[in-house]
XYZ file of C-alpha atoms in Angstrom:
190
model
C -32.588 13.610 22.787
C -34.451 11.439 25.286
C -35.963 14.449 27.031
C -37.193 16.309 23.952
C -40.811 15.420 24.739
C -40.496 17.179 28.103
C -39.020 20.273 26.469
C -41.878 20.317 23.937
C -44.394 19.903 26.765
C -42.787 22.871 28.534
C -43.069 24.981 25.371
C -46.771 24.158 25.000
C -47.420 24.813 28.696
C -45.566 28.114 28.515
C -47.655 29.149 25.515
C -50.853 28.255 27.358
C -49.752 29.894 30.619
C -48.375 33.092 29.071
C -51.604 35.120 29.520
C -51.752 34.162 33.191
C -48.037 34.965 33.522
C -48.611 38.479 32.186
C -51.478 39.076 34.613
C -49.576 37.732 37.622
C -46.384 39.602 36.655
C -48.141 42.920 37.256
C -49.057 41.872 40.791
C -46.242 39.548 41.916
C -43.276 40.214 39.671
C -41.850 37.998 36.963
C -40.080 35.398 39.092
C -42.878 34.935 41.631
C -45.492 34.688 38.890
C -43.516 32.010 37.044
C -42.926 29.972 40.214
C -46.592 30.242 41.194
C -47.759 29.057 37.781
C -45.298 26.163 37.745
C -46.311 24.977 41.221
C -50.014 25.185 40.365
C -49.490 23.421 37.021
C -47.425 20.593 38.524
C -49.949 20.136 41.341
C -52.820 20.013 38.860
C -51.015 17.443 36.732
C -50.139 15.277 39.738
C -53.629 15.521 41.230
C -55.215 14.642 37.880
C -53.032 11.569 37.438
C -53.617 10.428 41.042
C -57.377 10.927 40.660
C -57.529 8.947 37.409
C -55.390 6.153 38.885
C -57.558 6.042 42.020
C -60.712 5.688 39.927
C -59.115 2.973 37.756
C -57.950 1.020 40.813
C -61.333 1.387 42.523
C -63.200 0.200 39.420
C -60.780 -2.732 38.988
C -61.243 -3.791 42.608
C -65.034 -3.558 42.306
C -64.957 -5.631 39.115
C -62.676 -8.227 40.740
C -64.932 -8.437 43.777
C -68.038 -8.799 41.607
C -66.403 -11.614 39.624
C -65.223 -13.397 42.810
C -68.678 -13.162 44.403
C -70.293 -14.507 41.255
C -72.238 -11.324 40.467
C -70.654 -11.265 37.028
C -70.437 -14.497 35.070
C -69.422 -15.344 31.537
C -73.035 -16.238 30.779
C -74.216 -12.838 32.005
C -71.615 -11.062 29.872
C -72.528 -13.115 26.803
C -76.249 -12.405 27.272
C -75.622 -8.643 27.684
C -73.542 -8.616 24.515
C -76.193 -10.641 22.664
C -78.875 -8.162 23.805
C -76.735 -5.365 22.369
C -76.516 -7.217 19.047
C -73.099 -8.807 19.503
C -73.563 -12.545 19.991
C -70.337 -14.001 21.354
C -69.034 -17.312 22.697
C -66.387 -16.235 25.210
C -65.359 -19.795 26.151
C -64.785 -20.633 22.488
C -62.849 -17.447 21.872
C -60.675 -18.039 24.929
C -59.920 -21.599 23.845
C -58.989 -20.381 20.357
C -56.936 -17.358 21.423
C -55.533 -18.533 24.773
C -51.872 -18.153 23.740
C -52.170 -14.606 22.257
C -54.152 -13.520 25.329
C -51.449 -14.885 27.657
C -48.719 -13.199 25.602
C -50.639 -9.905 25.614
C -51.147 -10.013 29.388
C -47.455 -10.737 29.902
C -46.652 -7.727 27.707
C -48.980 -5.509 29.752
C -47.372 -6.714 33.002
C -43.875 -6.129 31.606
C -44.848 -2.630 30.451
C -46.311 -1.839 33.869
C -43.048 -2.833 35.548
C -41.138 -0.803 32.959
C -43.211 2.261 33.809
C -42.584 1.799 37.534
C -38.878 1.160 36.913
C -38.671 4.212 34.682
C -39.633 6.512 37.539
C -36.121 7.972 37.659
C -36.235 8.897 33.988
C -39.672 10.420 34.491
C -38.421 12.459 37.438
C -35.459 13.759 35.438
C -37.740 14.568 32.491
C -40.164 16.463 34.704
C -37.262 18.380 36.242
C -36.083 19.350 32.759
C -39.652 20.386 31.907
C -39.939 22.560 35.022
C -36.644 24.368 34.328
C -37.488 24.955 30.664
C -40.980 26.129 31.594
C -39.556 28.505 34.192
C -37.075 30.006 31.742
C -39.768 30.397 29.083
C -42.175 32.082 31.495
C -39.580 34.356 33.081
C -38.321 35.655 29.705
C -41.869 36.178 28.490
C -42.084 36.893 24.753
C -38.404 36.560 23.747
C -38.286 32.741 23.476
C -41.455 32.663 21.379
C -40.134 35.318 19.045
C -36.939 33.259 18.686
C -38.958 30.075 17.973
C -40.868 31.900 15.258
C -37.633 33.072 13.631
C -35.843 29.699 13.628
C -38.701 27.329 12.800
C -38.379 26.448 9.110
C -42.018 27.147 8.222
C -43.281 29.836 5.873
C -44.543 32.951 7.656
C -48.085 32.583 6.319
C -48.309 28.961 7.504
C -46.823 29.931 10.859
C -49.384 32.724 11.315
C -52.188 30.320 10.438
C -50.909 27.717 12.930
C -50.588 30.293 15.719
C -54.035 31.648 14.928
C -55.530 28.163 15.202
C -53.593 27.521 18.418
C -54.903 30.768 19.880
C -58.434 29.796 18.838
C -58.088 26.456 20.596
C -56.184 27.620 23.680
C -58.275 30.711 24.386
C -61.221 28.695 25.699
C -58.954 27.073 28.293
C -58.512 30.457 29.920
C -62.241 31.090 29.694
C -63.038 27.678 31.181
C -60.747 28.155 34.154
C -62.107 31.623 34.823
C -65.705 30.310 34.858
C -66.713 32.555 31.985
C -70.088 31.980 30.296
C -68.294 32.644 26.989
C -66.816 29.144 27.261
C -70.225 27.521 26.802
C -70.817 29.725 23.765
C -67.452 28.704 22.279
C -68.214 24.988 22.827
C -71.579 25.357 21.131
C -69.887 27.025 18.135
C -67.539 24.047 17.739
C -70.467 21.658 17.172
């Protein structure tokens, strides 16, 4: 079951997208509405990941440049931490923990290469997710009714979980529609 996480992601996305699916079905038809929602969802996910990665890379390059130019020094970092109430001797800590730091950095590098090398698995998983999401959206309410029947949870607990999920997912629709009710909902959560 290596792709179960993608199937579960598709189920959650289908649950979130179902109101939009119903609205678009009336105008475009079931198949066109499902395809439109999937394309928009995948584009939003890809654009979000690319944007976050671009910001992380930009910040890393700026930090590297600042360190190379001498704008940021160990002394400056230590004094900033001391001003914040965290006195620290970075040279002493590095000398003490040099081996665990090296091992940790090697682990991070290995994981990064594993992520890049696992691109094929990710692509297959996303393909599975898209097909499951499409079938869930196209069939509308039937898959969710089936899930409710086969999940081994008491009916009262299931109703409570779905009620809470509706309470949490509803604001997503309000937020994307630009509704002022979203601000009211957020203030009620505090």
